[in-house]
Short mmCIF file of C-alpha atoms in Angstrom, two decimals:
data_model
loop_
_atom_site.label_atom_id
_atom_site.label_comp_id
_atom_site.label_asym_id
_atom_site.label_seq_id
_atom_site.Cartn_x
_atom_site.Cartn_y
_atom_site.Cartn_z
CA MET A 151 0.01 0.00 0.01
CA ASP A 152 1.50 3.33 -1.10
CA SER A 153 1.21 6.33 1.22
CA PHE A 154 0.90 10.04 0.37
CA ASP A 155 -0.02 13.21 2.21
CA PHE A 156 -2.99 13.77 -0.10
CA VAL A 157 -4.92 11.40 -2.38
CA VAL A 158 -6.99 13.24 -4.98
CA VAL A 159 -9.71 11.17 -6.64
CA GLY A 160 -10.52 12.43 -10.13
CA GLY A 161 -8.34 14.27 -12.60
CA GLY A 162 -10.95 16.75 -13.83
CA SER A 163 -10.86 20.53 -13.63
CA GLY A 164 -11.02 20.73 -9.82
CA GLY A 165 -8.78 17.71 -9.21
CA CYS A 166 -6.04 18.88 -11.61
CA ALA A 167 -5.95 22.34 -10.02
CA VAL A 168 -5.88 21.19 -6.39
CA ALA A 169 -3.36 18.36 -7.01
CA SER A 170 -1.03 20.64 -8.91
CA ARG A 171 -1.11 23.46 -6.36
CA LEU A 172 -0.67 21.12 -3.38
CA SER A 173 2.33 19.48 -5.03
CA GLU A 174 4.09 22.82 -5.56
CA GLY A 175 5.77 22.32 -2.21
CA PRO A 176 8.30 19.48 -2.61
CA ALA A 177 7.71 18.33 0.98
CA THR A 178 4.03 17.59 0.22
CA SER A 179 3.31 14.32 -1.57
CA VAL A 180 0.20 14.02 -3.75
CA ALA A 181 -1.36 11.10 -5.61
CA LEU A 182 -3.85 11.89 -8.35
CA LEU A 183 -6.11 9.00 -9.39
CA GLU A 184 -7.92 9.14 -12.72
CA ALA A 185 -10.21 6.46 -14.19
CA GLY A 186 -9.38 7.46 -17.77
CA GLY A 187 -6.14 7.97 -19.68
CA THR A 188 -3.64 10.80 -19.95
CA ASP A 189 -5.67 12.65 -22.64
CA ASP A 190 -2.60 14.10 -24.38
CA ASN A 191 -3.34 13.00 -27.96
CA TRP A 192 -4.57 14.81 -31.06
CA VAL A 193 -8.24 13.96 -30.39
CA VAL A 194 -8.07 16.06 -27.24
CA THR A 195 -5.75 18.82 -28.44
CA THR A 196 -7.55 19.45 -31.78
CA PRO A 197 -10.59 21.60 -30.96
CA GLY A 198 -12.57 20.49 -34.00
CA ALA A 199 -12.39 16.86 -32.86
CA LEU A 200 -14.59 17.52 -29.82
CA ILE A 201 -17.59 15.99 -31.59
CA LEU A 202 -15.76 12.61 -31.61
CA MET A 203 -15.75 12.71 -27.82
CA ILE A 204 -19.09 14.30 -26.99
CA ALA A 205 -21.11 12.13 -29.37
CA GLY A 206 -19.30 8.86 -28.69
CA GLY A 207 -17.42 6.86 -26.12
CA ILE A 208 -13.94 8.37 -26.57
CA ASN A 209 -12.77 9.87 -23.23
CA ASN A 210 -16.43 9.97 -22.23
CA TRP A 211 -18.45 8.32 -19.48
CA ALA A 212 -21.53 8.90 -21.71
CA PHE A 213 -24.09 8.66 -18.93
CA ASN A 214 -27.83 8.59 -19.47
CA THR A 215 -30.47 10.07 -17.17
CA MET A 216 -33.59 8.54 -15.70
CA PRO A 217 -36.73 9.20 -17.79
CA GLN A 218 -37.59 12.88 -17.37
CA ALA A 219 -41.22 13.64 -16.55
CA GLY A 220 -40.79 17.27 -17.60
CA LEU A 221 -39.46 16.11 -20.98
CA ASN A 222 -42.37 13.79 -21.81
CA GLY A 223 -40.57 10.79 -20.32
CA ARG A 224 -37.49 11.12 -22.54
CA ILE A 225 -34.11 9.80 -21.33
CA GLY A 226 -31.46 12.54 -21.43
CA TYR A 227 -27.78 12.22 -22.25
CA GLN A 228 -24.96 13.33 -19.94
CA PRO A 229 -21.50 13.20 -21.54
CA ARG A 230 -18.74 13.65 -18.93
CA GLY A 231 -15.00 13.67 -19.46
CA LYS A 232 -13.06 10.50 -18.67
CA GLY A 233 -9.34 11.13 -18.58
CA LEU A 234 -6.91 13.73 -17.25
CA GLY A 235 -8.56 17.10 -17.59
CA GLY A 236 -12.02 15.58 -17.15
CA SER A 237 -14.69 17.48 -19.02
CA SER A 238 -12.21 20.29 -19.78
CA ALA A 239 -10.61 17.80 -22.21
CA MET A 240 -13.83 17.37 -24.21
CA ASN A 241 -15.94 20.50 -23.67
CA ALA A 242 -16.59 23.44 -26.00
CA MET A 243 -13.79 25.41 -24.29
CA VAL A 244 -15.98 28.49 -23.56
CA TYR A 245 -14.38 30.66 -20.91
CA THR A 246 -17.03 32.30 -18.73
CA ARG A 247 -17.24 32.45 -14.96
CA GLY A 248 -20.86 33.19 -14.15
CA HIS A 249 -22.20 36.41 -12.65
CA LYS A 250 -20.64 38.06 -9.58
CA ALA A 251 -24.08 37.89 -7.94
CA ASP A 252 -23.84 34.08 -8.03
CA TYR A 253 -20.87 34.07 -5.66
CA ASP A 254 -22.26 36.82 -3.47
CA GLY A 255 -25.33 34.60 -3.23
CA TRP A 256 -23.18 31.72 -1.93
CA ALA A 257 -21.72 33.98 0.73
CA ALA A 258 -25.19 35.25 1.66
CA LEU A 259 -26.14 31.62 2.46
CA GLY A 260 -23.47 31.65 5.17
CA ASN A 261 -20.57 30.35 3.09
CA THR A 262 -17.90 32.72 4.37
CA GLY A 263 -15.04 33.25 1.94
CA TRP A 264 -16.99 32.60 -1.26
CA SER A 265 -18.19 36.07 -2.26
CA TYR A 266 -17.21 37.43 -5.66
CA SER A 267 -14.43 39.53 -4.16
CA ASP A 268 -13.15 36.39 -2.41
CA VAL A 269 -13.08 34.19 -5.53
CA LEU A 270 -11.95 36.71 -8.16
CA PRO A 271 -8.26 36.41 -7.14
CA TYR A 272 -8.45 32.67 -7.85
CA PHE A 273 -9.98 33.15 -11.27
CA LYS A 274 -7.14 35.57 -12.01
CA ARG A 275 -4.48 33.28 -10.58
CA SER A 276 -5.61 30.41 -12.81
CA GLU A 277 -5.76 32.50 -15.99
CA ASP A 278 -3.27 33.44 -18.67
CA ASN A 279 -5.34 35.68 -20.90
CA SER A 280 -3.58 36.63 -24.13
CA GLU A 281 -6.09 39.40 -25.03
CA LEU A 282 -7.67 40.91 -21.91
CA ASP A 283 -6.17 42.29 -18.74
CA GLY A 284 -7.05 44.79 -16.02
CA ALA A 285 -8.87 44.26 -12.76
CA TYR A 286 -10.77 41.18 -13.91
CA HIS A 287 -8.12 39.13 -15.72
CA GLY A 288 -4.90 37.31 -15.00
CA LYS A 289 -1.61 36.81 -16.84
CA GLY A 290 0.77 33.92 -16.38
CA GLY A 291 -1.62 31.37 -14.89
CA PRO A 292 -1.77 27.70 -15.98
CA LEU A 293 -5.00 28.10 -17.98
CA HIS A 294 -4.49 29.73 -21.38
CA VAL A 295 -7.42 31.86 -22.50
CA THR A 296 -7.68 33.61 -25.86
CA GLY A 297 -9.91 34.52 -28.76
CA SER A 298 -10.89 32.10 -31.50
CA ARG A 299 -8.52 31.54 -34.44
CA THR A 300 -11.16 30.30 -36.90
CA ASP A 301 -11.36 33.56 -38.88
CA ASN A 302 -14.98 32.65 -39.58
CA PRO A 303 -16.99 35.53 -41.14
CA ALA A 304 -20.12 34.12 -39.47
CA ARG A 305 -18.97 35.71 -36.21
CA GLU A 306 -19.34 39.21 -37.69
CA ILE A 307 -22.68 38.23 -39.20
CA TYR A 308 -23.84 37.11 -35.74
CA LEU A 309 -22.77 40.44 -34.24
CA GLN A 310 -24.54 42.31 -37.05
CA ALA A 311 -27.76 40.40 -36.27
CA ALA A 312 -27.36 41.26 -32.59
CA ARG A 313 -27.18 44.94 -33.47
CA GLU A 314 -30.18 44.66 -35.80
CA ALA A 315 -32.20 43.01 -33.01
CA GLN A 316 -31.05 45.82 -30.67
CA PHE A 317 -29.07 43.65 -28.26
CA ARG A 318 -25.97 45.19 -26.74
CA ILE A 319 -22.56 43.89 -27.82
CA ARG A 320 -20.31 42.63 -25.07
CA ASP A 321 -16.52 42.26 -25.60
CA ASP A 322 -15.85 40.66 -22.22
CA PHE A 323 -18.38 38.47 -20.41
CA ASN A 324 -16.14 38.26 -17.31
CA ALA A 325 -15.78 41.94 -16.44
CA GLU A 326 -18.01 44.49 -14.74
CA GLU A 327 -21.14 43.65 -16.74
CA GLN A 328 -22.23 40.35 -18.26
CA GLU A 329 -25.38 41.15 -20.28
CA GLY A 330 -25.00 41.21 -24.05
CA LEU A 331 -23.97 39.15 -27.07
CA GLY A 332 -20.54 38.61 -28.52
CA ALA A 333 -17.79 36.15 -29.41
CA TYR A 334 -16.61 33.85 -26.64
CA GLN A 335 -13.03 33.54 -25.44
CA VAL A 336 -11.82 29.95 -25.34
CA THR A 337 -9.41 27.84 -23.31
CA GLN A 338 -6.88 27.38 -26.11
CA LYS A 339 -3.26 28.15 -26.91
CA ASN A 340 -1.99 28.49 -30.48
CA GLY A 341 -5.21 26.97 -31.78
CA GLU A 342 -5.03 23.89 -29.54
CA ARG A 343 -7.34 22.92 -26.66
CA TRP A 344 -5.87 23.83 -23.29
CA SER A 345 -7.46 21.50 -20.74
CA ALA A 346 -6.94 21.66 -16.99
CA ALA A 347 -4.53 18.72 -17.39
CA ARG A 348 -2.38 20.56 -19.96
CA GLY A 349 -2.16 23.54 -17.64
CA TYR A 350 -1.85 21.94 -14.24
CA ILE A 351 -0.69 18.30 -14.55
CA HIS A 352 1.04 17.31 -17.81
CA PRO A 353 4.00 19.72 -17.35
CA PHE A 354 4.81 18.25 -13.92
CA MET A 355 4.25 14.50 -14.32
CA LYS A 356 7.96 13.88 -14.92
CA THR A 357 9.42 16.84 -13.02
CA ARG A 358 7.81 16.59 -9.59
CA SER A 359 8.89 13.48 -7.70
CA ASN A 360 6.26 14.27 -5.05
CA LEU A 361 3.37 14.10 -7.59
CA ARG A 362 2.26 10.66 -8.68
CA VAL A 363 -0.39 10.49 -11.40
CA ILE A 364 -2.14 7.14 -11.72
CA THR A 365 -4.34 6.78 -14.82
CA ASP A 366 -6.75 4.04 -15.92
CA ALA A 367 -7.45 3.59 -12.21
CA GLN A 368 -11.07 3.74 -11.06
CA THR A 369 -11.64 4.38 -7.38
CA THR A 370 -14.19 2.01 -5.86
CA ARG A 371 -14.46 3.25 -2.27
CA ILE A 372 -13.01 5.53 0.39
CA LEU A 373 -11.25 3.78 3.29
CA PHE A 374 -12.12 4.91 6.81
CA GLU A 375 -10.82 4.33 10.30
CA GLY A 376 -13.76 5.34 12.41
CA LYS A 377 -14.90 8.66 10.96
CA ARG A 378 -11.54 9.52 9.46
CA ALA A 379 -10.77 9.01 5.79
CA VAL A 380 -7.40 7.25 5.54
CA GLY A 381 -7.18 6.24 1.88
CA VAL A 382 -8.94 4.79 -1.13
CA GLU A 383 -9.36 1.49 -2.91
CA TYR A 384 -9.16 1.42 -6.69
CA ARG A 385 -9.04 -0.98 -9.60
CA GLN A 386 -6.32 -0.75 -12.25
CA GLY A 387 -6.63 -3.38 -14.93
CA LYS A 388 -7.65 -6.53 -13.08
CA GLU A 389 -5.93 -5.57 -9.84
CA ILE A 390 -7.53 -4.07 -6.74
CA LYS A 391 -5.11 -1.71 -5.02
CA GLN A 392 -5.09 0.78 -2.16
CA LEU A 393 -3.53 4.16 -1.48
CA ARG A 394 -3.07 5.60 1.99
CA ALA A 395 -3.64 9.33 2.72
CA ARG A 396 -1.69 10.64 5.69
CA ARG A 397 -3.45 14.00 5.68
CA GLU A 398 -6.61 13.93 3.52
CA VAL A 399 -8.61 12.27 0.81
CA ILE A 400 -9.92 14.83 -1.69
CA LEU A 401 -12.89 13.87 -3.86
CA SER A 402 -12.86 15.58 -7.25
CA ALA A 403 -14.85 13.01 -9.26
CA GLY A 404 -17.56 15.42 -10.40
CA ALA A 405 -21.20 16.10 -9.73
CA PHE A 406 -22.24 12.52 -10.49
CA GLN A 407 -19.37 10.40 -9.22
CA SER A 408 -18.31 12.27 -6.08
CA PRO A 409 -21.70 11.56 -4.45
CA GLN A 410 -21.64 8.05 -5.89
CA LEU A 411 -18.28 7.35 -4.21
CA LEU A 412 -19.50 8.77 -0.92
CA MET A 413 -22.54 6.51 -1.02
CA LEU A 414 -20.53 3.45 -2.02
CA SER A 415 -18.37 4.18 1.04
CA GLY A 416 -21.32 4.35 3.47
CA VAL A 417 -21.78 8.13 3.49
CA GLY A 418 -25.25 9.31 2.55
CA ASP A 419 -28.86 8.63 3.43
CA ALA A 420 -28.68 5.60 5.73
CA VAL A 421 -32.04 4.14 4.67
CA ALA A 422 -31.22 4.41 0.96
CA LEU A 423 -27.84 2.75 1.47
CA THR A 424 -29.24 -0.25 3.34
CA LYS A 425 -31.40 -1.03 0.30
CA HIS A 426 -28.17 -1.84 -1.53
CA GLY A 427 -26.63 -3.74 1.38
CA ILE A 428 -24.24 -0.90 2.20
CA ALA A 429 -23.62 -0.34 5.91
CA SER A 430 -24.08 3.28 6.93
CA LEU A 431 -20.86 4.82 8.16
CA HIS A 432 -22.26 8.33 8.42
CA HIS A 433 -25.84 9.49 7.83
CA LEU A 434 -25.64 12.51 5.54
CA PRO A 435 -28.96 12.84 3.68
CA GLY A 436 -27.82 15.63 1.34
CA VAL A 437 -25.37 13.44 -0.56
CA GLY A 438 -26.65 13.26 -4.14
CA GLN A 439 -29.42 15.80 -3.58
CA ASN A 440 -29.62 19.35 -4.97
CA LEU A 441 -28.57 18.39 -8.55
CA GLN A 442 -28.84 21.43 -10.80
CA ASP A 443 -28.14 21.77 -14.53
CA HIS A 444 -28.92 24.27 -17.29
CA PRO A 445 -31.88 22.99 -19.37
CA ASP A 446 -31.10 23.76 -22.99
CA PHE A 447 -32.96 23.98 -26.31
CA VAL A 448 -31.30 24.03 -29.75
CA PHE A 449 -32.57 25.81 -32.85
CA GLY A 450 -31.20 24.33 -36.07
CA PHE A 451 -31.03 25.60 -39.66
CA SER A 452 -29.63 24.25 -42.90
CA SER A 453 -27.63 26.78 -44.85
CA ASP A 454 -25.76 27.02 -48.15
CA ALA A 455 -23.45 29.72 -46.77
CA PRO A 456 -19.79 28.62 -46.95
CA TYR A 457 -19.12 29.26 -43.26
CA PHE A 458 -20.46 26.13 -41.65
CA THR A 459 -19.35 22.57 -41.07
CA GLY A 460 -21.41 19.52 -41.98
CA LEU A 461 -21.86 16.45 -44.11
CA SER A 462 -22.13 17.73 -47.65
CA PHE A 463 -19.72 17.67 -50.58
CA GLY A 464 -18.84 21.29 -49.94
CA GLY A 465 -18.74 20.78 -46.17
CA ILE A 466 -16.40 17.78 -46.43
CA ALA A 467 -14.15 19.73 -48.80
CA ARG A 468 -13.99 22.57 -46.28
CA ILE A 469 -13.09 20.09 -43.52
CA LEU A 470 -10.25 18.60 -45.57
CA LYS A 471 -8.99 22.06 -46.49
CA GLY A 472 -9.31 23.04 -42.82
CA ILE A 473 -7.21 20.06 -41.67
CA ALA A 474 -4.43 21.08 -44.03
CA GLN A 475 -4.59 24.68 -42.76
CA TYR A 476 -4.61 23.49 -39.15
CA ARG A 477 -1.45 21.44 -39.73
CA ARG A 478 0.28 24.40 -41.34
CA GLU A 479 -0.87 27.32 -39.19
CA ARG A 480 -3.01 26.11 -36.24
CA ARG A 481 -5.75 28.37 -37.62
CA GLY A 482 -9.03 27.91 -39.44
CA PRO A 483 -12.14 25.76 -38.92
CA MET A 484 -10.35 22.94 -37.07
CA THR A 485 -9.62 25.40 -34.22
CA SER A 486 -13.33 25.96 -33.80
CA ASN A 487 -14.93 25.23 -30.45
CA VAL A 488 -18.20 25.05 -32.46
CA ALA A 489 -19.95 27.42 -30.00
CA GLU A 490 -17.97 30.44 -31.14
CA CYS A 491 -20.52 33.11 -30.21
CA GLY A 492 -23.25 33.60 -27.67
CA GLY A 493 -23.98 35.72 -24.65
CA PHE A 494 -26.25 36.46 -21.73
CA LEU A 495 -29.68 38.10 -22.04
CA LYS A 496 -32.64 39.10 -19.91
CA THR A 497 -36.02 37.86 -21.03
CA ARG A 498 -37.65 40.79 -19.21
CA PRO A 499 -36.21 44.28 -18.75
CA ASP A 500 -37.11 44.37 -15.06
CA LEU A 501 -34.81 41.44 -14.21
CA GLU A 502 -31.68 42.17 -12.19
CA LEU A 503 -29.59 39.49 -13.88
CA PRO A 504 -29.49 37.80 -17.29
CA ASP A 505 -31.62 34.68 -17.05
CA ILE A 506 -30.68 32.94 -20.34
CA GLN A 507 -27.44 32.12 -22.14
CA LEU A 508 -26.94 31.55 -25.87
CA HIS A 509 -24.36 29.39 -27.66
CA PHE A 510 -24.23 30.05 -31.43
CA CYS A 511 -22.72 27.03 -33.18
CA MET A 512 -21.05 26.74 -36.58
CA ALA A 513 -22.74 23.41 -37.36
CA MET A 514 -26.13 21.76 -37.16
CA VAL A 515 -26.14 19.95 -33.81
CA GLY A 516 -28.71 17.18 -33.41
CA ASP A 517 -28.96 15.21 -30.18
CA HIS A 518 -25.46 16.20 -28.99
CA GLY A 519 -24.00 15.35 -32.40
CA ARG A 520 -25.26 11.78 -32.21
CA LYS A 521 -27.76 12.24 -35.06
CA LEU A 522 -25.97 13.03 -38.28
CA ARG A 523 -27.78 14.95 -41.01
CA TRP A 524 -26.74 15.46 -44.61
CA GLY A 525 -26.02 19.08 -45.35
CA THR A 526 -24.39 22.07 -43.67
CA GLY A 527 -25.90 24.65 -41.39
CA PHE A 528 -25.81 26.29 -37.99
CA SER A 529 -27.56 26.05 -34.64
CA CYS A 530 -28.22 28.20 -31.61
CA HIS A 531 -28.60 26.97 -28.05
CA VAL A 532 -30.60 28.79 -25.39
CA CYS A 533 -30.50 27.67 -21.75
CA VAL A 534 -32.06 28.77 -18.46
CA LEU A 535 -29.28 30.06 -16.21
CA ARG A 536 -30.80 29.66 -12.76
CA PRO A 537 -33.42 26.90 -12.91
CA LYS A 538 -35.64 26.32 -9.91
CA SER A 539 -35.85 22.56 -10.54
CA ARG A 540 -33.76 20.31 -8.32
CA GLY A 541 -32.77 16.76 -9.20
CA SER A 542 -30.73 14.04 -7.56
CA VAL A 543 -28.12 11.32 -8.01
CA TRP A 544 -28.31 7.93 -6.32
CA LEU A 545 -26.99 4.40 -6.57
CA GLN A 546 -28.46 1.93 -9.00
CA SER A 547 -26.54 -0.81 -7.22
CA ALA A 548 -23.59 -1.40 -4.87
CA ASP A 549 -21.43 -2.18 -7.91
CA PRO A 550 -18.86 0.64 -8.16
CA PHE A 551 -18.58 0.08 -11.90
CA ALA A 552 -22.30 0.59 -12.53
CA PRO A 553 -23.24 4.12 -13.58
CA PRO A 554 -25.09 6.20 -11.00
CA ALA A 555 -28.78 6.96 -11.38
CA ILE A 556 -29.09 10.55 -12.60
CA ASP A 557 -32.29 12.60 -12.43
CA PRO A 558 -31.78 16.29 -13.37
CA ASN A 559 -35.54 16.82 -13.07
CA PHE A 560 -35.48 19.09 -16.13
CA LEU A 561 -38.48 21.43 -16.31
CA GLY A 562 -39.78 19.92 -13.08
CA GLU A 563 -40.80 23.38 -11.96
CA GLU A 564 -43.31 25.21 -14.17
CA SER A 565 -41.36 28.46 -13.77
CA ASP A 566 -38.40 26.92 -15.63
CA LEU A 567 -40.64 26.16 -18.59
CA ASP A 568 -42.00 29.71 -18.46
CA THR A 569 -38.45 31.06 -18.60
CA MET A 570 -37.61 28.72 -21.48
CA VAL A 571 -40.63 29.97 -23.43
CA ALA A 572 -39.47 33.53 -22.90
CA GLY A 573 -35.92 32.49 -23.84
CA PHE A 574 -37.21 30.84 -27.00
CA LYS A 575 -38.90 34.10 -28.06
CA THR A 576 -35.86 36.22 -27.19
CA THR A 577 -33.55 33.97 -29.19
CA LYS A 578 -35.99 33.95 -32.09
CA ARG A 579 -35.73 37.74 -32.17
CA LEU A 580 -32.01 37.36 -32.82
CA LEU A 581 -32.40 34.57 -35.36
CA ASP A 582 -35.08 36.53 -37.28
CA ALA A 583 -32.77 39.56 -37.64
CA PRO A 584 -31.97 40.13 -41.34
CA ALA A 585 -28.26 39.22 -41.12
CA LEU A 586 -28.97 35.73 -39.74
CA LYS A 587 -32.27 35.23 -41.54
CA ALA A 588 -30.39 35.56 -44.86
CA LEU A 589 -28.26 32.53 -43.97
CA GLN A 590 -31.22 30.22 -43.26
CA LYS A 591 -32.31 27.74 -45.92
CA THR A 592 -34.54 25.43 -43.84
CA ASP A 593 -35.75 25.69 -40.25
CA LEU A 594 -35.18 22.15 -39.01
CA VAL A 595 -36.78 22.34 -35.56
CA THR A 596 -39.19 25.25 -35.13
CA ALA A 597 -40.91 25.76 -38.49
CA GLY A 598 -44.55 26.66 -37.86
CA ILE A 599 -44.06 26.97 -34.09
CA GLU A 600 -45.85 30.18 -33.14
CA THR A 601 -48.17 29.90 -30.12
CA ASP A 602 -47.05 29.49 -26.53
CA ALA A 603 -48.63 26.04 -26.44
CA GLN A 604 -46.63 24.99 -29.52
CA ILE A 605 -43.45 26.42 -28.01
CA ARG A 606 -44.03 24.46 -24.78
CA ASP A 607 -44.54 21.27 -26.78
CA VAL A 608 -41.37 21.70 -28.83
CA LEU A 609 -39.41 22.48 -25.65
CA ARG A 610 -40.63 19.39 -23.78
CA ASN A 611 -39.79 17.30 -26.87
CA ASN A 612 -36.26 18.67 -27.32
CA VAL A 613 -34.75 20.17 -24.16
CA ASP A 614 -31.68 18.45 -22.66
CA THR A 615 -28.46 19.33 -20.86
CA VAL A 616 -25.89 21.91 -21.91
CA TYR A 617 -23.36 19.97 -19.78
CA HIS A 618 -23.26 21.92 -16.49
CA PRO A 619 -24.36 19.54 -13.67
CA VAL A 620 -23.47 20.79 -10.14
CA GLY A 621 -24.59 20.83 -6.55
CA THR A 622 -24.80 17.21 -5.39
CA CYS A 623 -22.41 17.69 -2.44
CA LYS A 624 -23.54 21.21 -1.69
CA MET A 625 -21.65 23.59 0.54
CA GLY A 626 -23.55 25.01 3.49
CA VAL A 627 -23.91 25.74 7.18
CA ASP A 628 -27.00 25.03 9.30
CA ASP A 629 -28.52 23.34 6.26
CA PRO A 630 -29.77 19.74 6.62
CA LEU A 631 -28.84 19.01 2.97
CA ALA A 632 -25.34 20.51 3.13
CA VAL A 633 -22.59 17.97 2.55
CA VAL A 634 -19.48 20.16 2.96
CA ASP A 635 -18.66 23.28 4.98
CA PRO A 636 -17.13 26.48 3.51
CA LYS A 637 -13.69 24.84 3.80
CA LEU A 638 -15.10 22.01 1.63
CA ARG A 639 -14.72 19.49 4.50
CA VAL A 640 -17.42 16.80 4.61
CA HIS A 641 -19.71 17.46 7.56
CA GLY A 642 -19.24 14.99 10.43
CA LEU A 643 -16.14 13.28 9.00
CA GLU A 644 -12.43 13.92 9.22
CA ALA A 645 -9.73 14.27 6.53
CA LEU A 646 -12.23 14.25 3.66
CA ARG A 647 -13.04 17.12 1.29
CA VAL A 648 -14.95 17.56 -1.92
CA VAL A 649 -13.27 19.82 -4.50
CA ASP A 650 -15.33 19.98 -7.69
CA ALA A 651 -18.60 21.43 -9.04
CA SER A 652 -20.68 19.24 -6.75
CA MET A 653 -19.93 21.67 -3.90
CA MET A 654 -21.81 24.54 -5.57
CA PRO A 655 -24.89 25.39 -3.47
CA THR A 656 -26.47 27.05 -6.50
CA LEU A 657 -25.70 26.87 -10.21
CA VAL A 658 -23.73 29.78 -11.61
CA GLY A 659 -25.05 31.80 -14.53
CA GLY A 660 -22.55 30.62 -17.12
CA ASN A 661 -20.27 27.78 -18.14
CA THR A 662 -18.86 25.75 -15.26
CA ASN A 663 -15.29 24.83 -16.27
CA ALA A 664 -13.60 28.05 -15.16
CA PRO A 665 -15.51 28.11 -11.82
CA THR A 666 -14.51 24.51 -11.12
CA ILE A 667 -10.82 25.33 -11.70
CA MET A 668 -11.28 28.32 -9.37
CA ILE A 669 -12.68 25.95 -6.73
CA GLY A 670 -9.54 23.78 -7.04
CA GLU A 671 -7.32 26.86 -6.71
CA LYS A 672 -9.12 28.15 -3.62
CA ALA A 673 -9.26 24.71 -1.99
CA ALA A 674 -5.50 24.33 -2.33
CA ASP A 675 -5.01 27.74 -0.72
CA MET A 676 -7.27 26.84 2.21
CA ILE A 677 -5.48 23.50 2.73
CA LYS A 678 -2.06 25.14 2.62
CA ALA A 679 -3.17 27.69 5.21
CA GLU A 680 -4.30 24.90 7.53
CA MET A 681 -1.00 23.05 7.04
CA ARG A 682 0.91 26.17 8.06
CA VAL A 683 -1.11 26.43 11.28
CA ASN A 684 -0.76 22.71 12.05
#
């Protein structure tokens, strides 16, 4: 049995950041366990190859949800990254942080140290922004952030449509104000994807003797002595092995698998665990509760304009030409994150915060790219930023290799559907602007949809995730469903923390990769401060 100061379970955005920062001190030993591979190949580094991962089984857990009552009983799809970098190694690379009010809201719930002014330094510390600086941006951090290198004229057409529809243009979604439409910055460097692993782990795997990275190793349970976490058990190949943690076990397995691991280890609702023959070590009913995700609808259009990717003779020719350009220059369509434009809008002028987010995509996207269609075109996502619906994650069995049961409860609250209807209409205003209308050949999803009743029907028949699940090990104080405290320590247990998006008490109004990296940065700082005291 190998022994380390810290054992970090899960090499995703939070796990990479916390493991890297803790191992900066040569006297502190860290083991990072990851169920997938190293994720350092061309499929990961080439932005345009993301569809191979999201739509299929490459580097992807490819979970399914329980049937969703709010979606007419449909089963949803939940792709999650499997490999170093986690979902940052397969996502659309959009760099947004959410609204400052989101973090002030966490602090208002009693989570001291998590206000916007508290977390901004960690966003800046993580960031190396090649284009933006000032009070809201960082230089020299591990995470490279830049503008797109696709040189796609469709971006300017999108901005022209935004002006025609009288939406404000926003050059920076992470500064003083968020509301508006624009082109997204991406987590890339020189046209290549820059995952959390490329920034925080890959450079140090051979240079830090105190950092051990173990891949293709799936953790099966946390080991306890009494109420203290002392290590983990994992399977690598056909072998069952153990790692000992002298100081702490840190769970960074994500919003689905961090609660799953806790439950497999006897931490969760005691009654639910006994149904699977798992002895309760610590009754903590909030484990797996409070699941939140952005419900998302996708408009789709075929188009003959030469700006878009797809399966047509012209589209395939553009892909082949783009591959050659990418090899020469690391520019062009293969650098596309697909969702090149978007923004944050209010569906009513009296709202304090934007309540919807758009992702404008340079391809027709059907069922997460799993349904291929002949022809080229574009699509536009709209999602609800702060849904009222709450879902849950639980065990389907005591088998650690069985996927967890996932119920996002999409559109479970009528108010979420109301916001989606308003979001549909707001997005339609943009899509009907002359600049974008001129690109549309066929409306593939919403032709003839005009009344509110028709909009509600098309939403229930098409809404699914935009890949931002959080909240299943929520942070809180004096809250019966809280799993961790503001230091991210699991309530009622010792030497066990959760450092990933599952700690979010509420979902942020934006993409979740940058916030999860921030969580890893802040957790490492809190742990180092405790080590100095002790």
